[in-house]
mmCIF file of N, CA and C in Angstrom:
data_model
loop_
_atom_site.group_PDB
_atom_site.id
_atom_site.type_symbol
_atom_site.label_atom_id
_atom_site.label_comp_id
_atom_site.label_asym_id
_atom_site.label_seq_id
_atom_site.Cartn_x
_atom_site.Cartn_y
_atom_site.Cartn_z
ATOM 1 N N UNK A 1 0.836 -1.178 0.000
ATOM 2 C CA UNK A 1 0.000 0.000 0.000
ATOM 3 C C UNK A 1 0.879 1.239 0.000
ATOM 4 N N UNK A 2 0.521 2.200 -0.786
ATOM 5 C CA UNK A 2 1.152 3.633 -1.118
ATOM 6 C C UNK A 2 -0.038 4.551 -0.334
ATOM 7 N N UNK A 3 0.892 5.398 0.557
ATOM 8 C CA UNK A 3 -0.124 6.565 1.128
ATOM 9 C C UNK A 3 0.255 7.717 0.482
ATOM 10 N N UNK A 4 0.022 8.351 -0.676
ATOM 11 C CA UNK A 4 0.309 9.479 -1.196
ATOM 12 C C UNK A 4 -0.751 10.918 -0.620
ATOM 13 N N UNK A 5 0.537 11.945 0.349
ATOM 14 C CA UNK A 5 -0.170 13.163 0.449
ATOM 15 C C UNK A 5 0.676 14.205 0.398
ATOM 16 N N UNK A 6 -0.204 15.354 0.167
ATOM 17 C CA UNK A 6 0.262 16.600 0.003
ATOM 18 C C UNK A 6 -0.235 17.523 0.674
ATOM 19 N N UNK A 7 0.435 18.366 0.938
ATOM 20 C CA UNK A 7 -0.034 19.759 2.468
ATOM 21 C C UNK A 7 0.635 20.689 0.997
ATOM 22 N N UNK A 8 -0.528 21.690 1.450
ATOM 23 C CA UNK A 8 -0.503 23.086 0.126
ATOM 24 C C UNK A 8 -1.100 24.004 0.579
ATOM 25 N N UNK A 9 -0.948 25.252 0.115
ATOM 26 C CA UNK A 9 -1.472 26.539 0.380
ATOM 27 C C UNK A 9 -1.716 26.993 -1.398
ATOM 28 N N UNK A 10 -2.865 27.128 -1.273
ATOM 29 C CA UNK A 10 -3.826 28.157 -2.351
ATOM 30 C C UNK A 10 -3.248 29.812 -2.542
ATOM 31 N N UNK A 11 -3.762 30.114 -3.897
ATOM 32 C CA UNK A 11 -3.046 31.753 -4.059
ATOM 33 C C UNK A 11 -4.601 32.228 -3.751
ATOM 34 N N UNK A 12 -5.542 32.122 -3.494
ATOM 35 C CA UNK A 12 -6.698 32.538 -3.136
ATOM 36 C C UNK A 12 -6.734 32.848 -2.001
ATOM 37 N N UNK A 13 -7.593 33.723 -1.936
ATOM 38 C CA UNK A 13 -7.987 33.832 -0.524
ATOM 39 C C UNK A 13 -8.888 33.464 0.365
ATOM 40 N N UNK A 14 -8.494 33.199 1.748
ATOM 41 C CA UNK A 14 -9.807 31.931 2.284
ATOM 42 C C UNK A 14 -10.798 32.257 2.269
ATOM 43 N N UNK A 15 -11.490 30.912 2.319
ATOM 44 C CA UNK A 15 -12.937 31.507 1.762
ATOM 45 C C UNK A 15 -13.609 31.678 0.513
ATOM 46 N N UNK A 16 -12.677 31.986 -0.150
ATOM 47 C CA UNK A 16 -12.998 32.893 -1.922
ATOM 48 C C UNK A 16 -13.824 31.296 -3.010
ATOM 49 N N UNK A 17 -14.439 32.447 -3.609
ATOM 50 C CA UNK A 17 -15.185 32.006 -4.262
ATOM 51 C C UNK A 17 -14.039 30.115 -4.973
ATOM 52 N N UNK A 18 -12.803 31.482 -5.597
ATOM 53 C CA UNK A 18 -11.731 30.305 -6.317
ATOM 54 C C UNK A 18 -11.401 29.499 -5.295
ATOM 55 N N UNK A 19 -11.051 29.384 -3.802
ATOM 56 C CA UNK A 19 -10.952 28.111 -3.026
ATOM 57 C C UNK A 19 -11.717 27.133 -3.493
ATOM 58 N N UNK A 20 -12.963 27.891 -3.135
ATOM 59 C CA UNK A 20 -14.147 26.570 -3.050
ATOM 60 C C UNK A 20 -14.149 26.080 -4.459
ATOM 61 N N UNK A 21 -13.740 26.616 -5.441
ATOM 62 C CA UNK A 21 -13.997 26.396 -6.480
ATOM 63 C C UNK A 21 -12.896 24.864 -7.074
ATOM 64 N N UNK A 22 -11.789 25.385 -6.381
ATOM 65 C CA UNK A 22 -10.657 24.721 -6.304
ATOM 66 C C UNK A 22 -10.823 23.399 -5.475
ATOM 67 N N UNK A 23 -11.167 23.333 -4.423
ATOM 68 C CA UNK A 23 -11.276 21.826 -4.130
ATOM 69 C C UNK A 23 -12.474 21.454 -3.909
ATOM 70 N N UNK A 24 -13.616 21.736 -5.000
ATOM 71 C CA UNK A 24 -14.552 21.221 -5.735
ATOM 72 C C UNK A 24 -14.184 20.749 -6.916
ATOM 73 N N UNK A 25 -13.668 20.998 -7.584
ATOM 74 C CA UNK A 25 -12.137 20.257 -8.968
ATOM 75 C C UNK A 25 -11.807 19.528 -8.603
ATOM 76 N N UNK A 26 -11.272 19.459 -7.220
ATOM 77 C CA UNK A 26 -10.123 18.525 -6.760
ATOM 78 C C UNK A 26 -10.818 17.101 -6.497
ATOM 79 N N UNK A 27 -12.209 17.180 -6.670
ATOM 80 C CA UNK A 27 -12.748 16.001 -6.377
ATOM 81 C C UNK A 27 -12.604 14.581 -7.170
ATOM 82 N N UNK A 28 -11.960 15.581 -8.267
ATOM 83 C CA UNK A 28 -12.149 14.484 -9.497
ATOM 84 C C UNK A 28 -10.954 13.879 -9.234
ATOM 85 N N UNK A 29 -9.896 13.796 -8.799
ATOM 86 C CA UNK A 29 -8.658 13.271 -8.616
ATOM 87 C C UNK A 29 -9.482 11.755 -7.957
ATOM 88 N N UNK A 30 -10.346 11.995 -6.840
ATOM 89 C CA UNK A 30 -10.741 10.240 -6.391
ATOM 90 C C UNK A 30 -11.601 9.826 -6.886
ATOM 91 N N UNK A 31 -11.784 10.079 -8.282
ATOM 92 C CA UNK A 31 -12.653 9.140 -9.204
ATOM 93 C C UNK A 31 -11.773 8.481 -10.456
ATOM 94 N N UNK A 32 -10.361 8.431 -9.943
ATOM 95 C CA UNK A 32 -8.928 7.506 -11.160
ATOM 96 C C UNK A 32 -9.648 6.435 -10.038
ATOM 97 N N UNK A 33 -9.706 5.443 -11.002
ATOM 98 C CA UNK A 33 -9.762 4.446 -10.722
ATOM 99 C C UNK A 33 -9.029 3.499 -9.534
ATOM 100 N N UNK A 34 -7.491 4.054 -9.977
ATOM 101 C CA UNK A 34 -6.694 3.515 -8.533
ATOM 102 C C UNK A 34 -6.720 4.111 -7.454
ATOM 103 N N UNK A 35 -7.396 5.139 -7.198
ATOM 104 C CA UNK A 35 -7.547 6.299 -6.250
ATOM 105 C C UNK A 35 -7.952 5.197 -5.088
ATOM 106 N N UNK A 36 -7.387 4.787 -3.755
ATOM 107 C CA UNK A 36 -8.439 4.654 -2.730
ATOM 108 C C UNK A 36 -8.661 5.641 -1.486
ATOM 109 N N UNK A 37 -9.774 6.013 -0.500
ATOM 110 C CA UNK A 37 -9.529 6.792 0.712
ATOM 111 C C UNK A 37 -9.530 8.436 0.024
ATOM 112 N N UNK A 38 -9.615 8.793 -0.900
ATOM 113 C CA UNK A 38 -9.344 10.020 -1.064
ATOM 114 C C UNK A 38 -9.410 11.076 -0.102
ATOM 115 N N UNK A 39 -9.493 11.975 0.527
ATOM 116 C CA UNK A 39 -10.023 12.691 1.146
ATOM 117 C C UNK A 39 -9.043 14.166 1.484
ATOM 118 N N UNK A 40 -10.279 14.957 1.451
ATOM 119 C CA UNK A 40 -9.372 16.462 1.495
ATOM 120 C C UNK A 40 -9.383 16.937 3.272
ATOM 121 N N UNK A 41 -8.580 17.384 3.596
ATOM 122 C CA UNK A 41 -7.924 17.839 4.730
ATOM 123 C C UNK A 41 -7.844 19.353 4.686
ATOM 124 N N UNK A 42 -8.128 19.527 5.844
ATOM 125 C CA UNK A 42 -7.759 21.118 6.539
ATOM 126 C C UNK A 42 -6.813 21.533 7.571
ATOM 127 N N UNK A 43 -5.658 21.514 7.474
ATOM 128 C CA UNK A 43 -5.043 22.227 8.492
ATOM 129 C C UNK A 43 -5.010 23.296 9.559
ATOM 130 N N UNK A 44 -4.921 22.211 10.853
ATOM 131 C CA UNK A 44 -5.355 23.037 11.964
ATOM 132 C C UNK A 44 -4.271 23.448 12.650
ATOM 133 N N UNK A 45 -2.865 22.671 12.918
ATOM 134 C CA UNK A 45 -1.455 23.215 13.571
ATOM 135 C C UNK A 45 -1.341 24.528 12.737
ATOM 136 N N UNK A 46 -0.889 25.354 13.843
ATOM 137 C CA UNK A 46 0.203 26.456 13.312
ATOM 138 C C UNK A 46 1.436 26.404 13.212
ATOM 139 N N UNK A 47 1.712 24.809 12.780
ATOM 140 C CA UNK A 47 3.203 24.769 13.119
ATOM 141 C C UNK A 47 3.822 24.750 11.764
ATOM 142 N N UNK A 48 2.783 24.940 10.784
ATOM 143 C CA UNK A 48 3.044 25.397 9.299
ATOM 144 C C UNK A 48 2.798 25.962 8.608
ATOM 145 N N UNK A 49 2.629 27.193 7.713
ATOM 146 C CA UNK A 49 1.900 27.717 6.518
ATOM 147 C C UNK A 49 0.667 27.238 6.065
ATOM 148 N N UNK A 50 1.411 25.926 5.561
ATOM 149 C CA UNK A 50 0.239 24.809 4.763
ATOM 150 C C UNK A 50 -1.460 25.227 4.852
ATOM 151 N N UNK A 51 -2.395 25.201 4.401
ATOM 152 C CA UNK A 51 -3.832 25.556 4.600
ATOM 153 C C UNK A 51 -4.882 23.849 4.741
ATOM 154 N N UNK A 52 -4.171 23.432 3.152
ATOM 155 C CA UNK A 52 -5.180 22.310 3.040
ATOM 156 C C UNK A 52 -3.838 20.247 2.599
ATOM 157 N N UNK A 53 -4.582 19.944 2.926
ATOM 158 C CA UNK A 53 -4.094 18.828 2.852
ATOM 159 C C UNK A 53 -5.174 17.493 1.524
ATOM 160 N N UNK A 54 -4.193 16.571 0.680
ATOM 161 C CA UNK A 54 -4.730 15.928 0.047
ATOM 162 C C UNK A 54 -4.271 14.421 0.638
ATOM 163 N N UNK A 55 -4.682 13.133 0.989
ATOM 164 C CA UNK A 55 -4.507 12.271 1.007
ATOM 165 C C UNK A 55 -5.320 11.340 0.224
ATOM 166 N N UNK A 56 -4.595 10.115 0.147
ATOM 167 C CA UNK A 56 -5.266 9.102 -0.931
ATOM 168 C C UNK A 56 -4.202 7.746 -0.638
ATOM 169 N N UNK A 57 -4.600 6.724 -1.300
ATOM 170 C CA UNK A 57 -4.208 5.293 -1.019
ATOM 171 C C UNK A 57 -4.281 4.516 -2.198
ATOM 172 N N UNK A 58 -3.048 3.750 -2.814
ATOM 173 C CA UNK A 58 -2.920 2.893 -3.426
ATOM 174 C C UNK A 58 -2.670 1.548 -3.015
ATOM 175 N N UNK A 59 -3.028 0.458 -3.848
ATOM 176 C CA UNK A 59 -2.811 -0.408 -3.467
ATOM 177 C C UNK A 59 -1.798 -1.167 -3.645
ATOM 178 N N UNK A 60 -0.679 -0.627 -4.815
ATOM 179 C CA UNK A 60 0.495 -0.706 -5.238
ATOM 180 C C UNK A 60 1.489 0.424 -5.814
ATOM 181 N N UNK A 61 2.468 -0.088 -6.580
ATOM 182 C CA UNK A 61 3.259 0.662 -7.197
ATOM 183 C C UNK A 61 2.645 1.134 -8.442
ATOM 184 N N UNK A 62 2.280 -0.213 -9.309
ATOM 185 C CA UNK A 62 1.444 0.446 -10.427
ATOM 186 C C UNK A 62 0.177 1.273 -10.421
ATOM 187 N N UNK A 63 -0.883 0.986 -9.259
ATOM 188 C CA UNK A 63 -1.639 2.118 -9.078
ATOM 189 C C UNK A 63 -1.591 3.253 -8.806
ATOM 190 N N UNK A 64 -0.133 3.724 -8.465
ATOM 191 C CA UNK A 64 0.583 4.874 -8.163
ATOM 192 C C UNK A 64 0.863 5.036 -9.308
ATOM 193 N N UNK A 65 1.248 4.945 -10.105
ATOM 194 C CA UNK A 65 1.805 4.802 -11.398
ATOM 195 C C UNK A 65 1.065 5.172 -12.442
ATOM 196 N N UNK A 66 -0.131 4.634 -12.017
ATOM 197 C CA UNK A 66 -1.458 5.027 -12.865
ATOM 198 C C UNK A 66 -2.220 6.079 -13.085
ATOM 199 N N UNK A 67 -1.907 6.588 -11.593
ATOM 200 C CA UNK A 67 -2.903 7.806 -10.730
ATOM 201 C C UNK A 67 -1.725 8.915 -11.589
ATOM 202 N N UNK A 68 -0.505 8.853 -11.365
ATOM 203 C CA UNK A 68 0.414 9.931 -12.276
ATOM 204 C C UNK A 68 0.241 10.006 -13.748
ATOM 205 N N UNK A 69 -0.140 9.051 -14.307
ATOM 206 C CA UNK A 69 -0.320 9.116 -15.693
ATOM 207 C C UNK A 69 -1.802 9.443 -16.186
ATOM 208 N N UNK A 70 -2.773 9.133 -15.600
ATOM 209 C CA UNK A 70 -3.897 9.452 -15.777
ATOM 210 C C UNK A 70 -4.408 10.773 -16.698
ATOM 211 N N UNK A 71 -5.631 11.109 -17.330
ATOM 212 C CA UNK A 71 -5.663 12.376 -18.338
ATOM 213 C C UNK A 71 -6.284 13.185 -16.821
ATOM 214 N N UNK A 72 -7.042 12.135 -16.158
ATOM 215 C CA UNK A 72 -7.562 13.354 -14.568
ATOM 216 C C UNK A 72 -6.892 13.727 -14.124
ATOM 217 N N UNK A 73 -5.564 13.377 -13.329
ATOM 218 C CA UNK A 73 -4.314 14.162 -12.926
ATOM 219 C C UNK A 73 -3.498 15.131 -13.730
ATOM 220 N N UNK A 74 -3.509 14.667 -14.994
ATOM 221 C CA UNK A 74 -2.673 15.429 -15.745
ATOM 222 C C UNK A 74 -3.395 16.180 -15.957
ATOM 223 N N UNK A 75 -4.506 16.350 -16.068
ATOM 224 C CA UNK A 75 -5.456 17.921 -16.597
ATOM 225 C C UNK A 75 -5.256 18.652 -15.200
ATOM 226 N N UNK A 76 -5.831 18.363 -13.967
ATOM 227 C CA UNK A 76 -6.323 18.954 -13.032
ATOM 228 C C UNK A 76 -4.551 19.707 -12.462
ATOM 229 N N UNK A 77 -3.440 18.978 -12.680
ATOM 230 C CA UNK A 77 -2.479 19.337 -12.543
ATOM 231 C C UNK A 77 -1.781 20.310 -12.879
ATOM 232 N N UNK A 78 -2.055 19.941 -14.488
ATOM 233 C CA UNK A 78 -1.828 20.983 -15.647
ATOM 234 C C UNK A 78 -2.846 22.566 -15.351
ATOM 235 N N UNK A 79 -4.220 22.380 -15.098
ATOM 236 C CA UNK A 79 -5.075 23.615 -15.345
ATOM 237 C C UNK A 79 -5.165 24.093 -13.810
ATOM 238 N N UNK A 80 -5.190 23.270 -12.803
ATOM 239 C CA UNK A 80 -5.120 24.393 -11.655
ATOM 240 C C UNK A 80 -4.342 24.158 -10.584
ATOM 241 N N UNK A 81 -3.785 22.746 -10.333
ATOM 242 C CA UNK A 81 -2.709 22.620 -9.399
ATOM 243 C C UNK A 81 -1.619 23.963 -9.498
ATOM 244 N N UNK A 82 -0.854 23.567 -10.940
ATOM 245 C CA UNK A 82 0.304 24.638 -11.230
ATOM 246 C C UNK A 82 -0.353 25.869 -11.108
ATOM 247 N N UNK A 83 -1.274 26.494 -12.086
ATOM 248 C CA UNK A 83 -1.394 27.750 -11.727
ATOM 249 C C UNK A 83 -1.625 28.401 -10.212
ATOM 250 N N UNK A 84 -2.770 27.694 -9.336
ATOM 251 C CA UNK A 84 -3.085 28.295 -8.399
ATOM 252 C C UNK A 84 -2.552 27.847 -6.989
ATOM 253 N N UNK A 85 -1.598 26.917 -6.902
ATOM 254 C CA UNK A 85 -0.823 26.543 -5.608
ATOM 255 C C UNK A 85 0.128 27.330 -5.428
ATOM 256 N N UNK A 86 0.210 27.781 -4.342
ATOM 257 C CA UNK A 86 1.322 29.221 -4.086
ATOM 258 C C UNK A 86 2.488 28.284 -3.544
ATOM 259 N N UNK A 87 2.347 26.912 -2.616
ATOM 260 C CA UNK A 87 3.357 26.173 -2.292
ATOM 261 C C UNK A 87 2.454 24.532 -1.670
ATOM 262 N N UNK A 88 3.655 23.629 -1.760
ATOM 263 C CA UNK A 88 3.439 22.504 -1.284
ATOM 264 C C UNK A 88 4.659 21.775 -0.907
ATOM 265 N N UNK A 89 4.029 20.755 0.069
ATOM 266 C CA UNK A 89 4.703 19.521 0.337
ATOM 267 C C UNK A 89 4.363 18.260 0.059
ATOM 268 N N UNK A 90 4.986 17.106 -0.466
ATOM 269 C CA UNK A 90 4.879 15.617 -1.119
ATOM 270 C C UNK A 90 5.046 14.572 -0.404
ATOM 271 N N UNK A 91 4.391 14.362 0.512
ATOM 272 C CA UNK A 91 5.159 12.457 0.835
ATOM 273 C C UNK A 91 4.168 11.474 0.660
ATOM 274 N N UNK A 92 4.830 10.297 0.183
ATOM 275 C CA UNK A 92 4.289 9.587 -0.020
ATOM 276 C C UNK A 92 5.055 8.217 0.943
ATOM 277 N N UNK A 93 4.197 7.706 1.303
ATOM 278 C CA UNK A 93 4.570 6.708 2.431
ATOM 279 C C UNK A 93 4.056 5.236 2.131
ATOM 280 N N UNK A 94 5.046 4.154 2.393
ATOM 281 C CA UNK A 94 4.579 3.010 2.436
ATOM 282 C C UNK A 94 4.728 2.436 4.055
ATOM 283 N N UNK A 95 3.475 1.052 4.593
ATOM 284 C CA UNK A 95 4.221 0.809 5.575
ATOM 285 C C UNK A 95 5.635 -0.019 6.051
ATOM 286 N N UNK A 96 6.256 0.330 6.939
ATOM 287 C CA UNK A 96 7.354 -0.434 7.048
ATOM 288 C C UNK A 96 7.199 -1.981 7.897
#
């Protein structure tokens, strides 16, 4: 199992119309097929910038694999990840 997540901050402002707009988009990322657990996160520590959080679950390497190649990732990546993420962080975790 692959735990792929990401902690990000939006160029919007909270609240704004484009947030909501933004991870209402983001929904489509847990409808790839290999997607499992999807779920969007809100950051509550102040022990970071970060605003919102993405997690999700594979069940392998190739479903990881899949979820990157996909036309849903690659669009949603391409049209509003890049433009409107001001910053992020990546880990992806297996268990040990």
């Amino acid at each position: 199992m692959i735990r792929h997540t990401v902690a990000f901050r939006l160029k919007h402002e909270a609240g704004s119309l484009e947030e909501t707009s933004f991870l209402a988009d983001a929904l489509v990322l847990g409808k790839i097929p290999s997607v499992r657990n999807f779920e969007q996160l809100r950051q509550t520590s102040p022990k970071n910038d970060f605003t919102f959080g993405f997690s999700m679950e594979f069940d392998d390497q190739a479903g990881y694999d899949l979820y990157n190649v996909h036309p849903l990732h690659v669009a949603f990546v391409r049209d509003r990840w890049v433009p409107e993420v001001a910053d992020f962080l990546e880990i992806d975790y297996t268990r040990l």
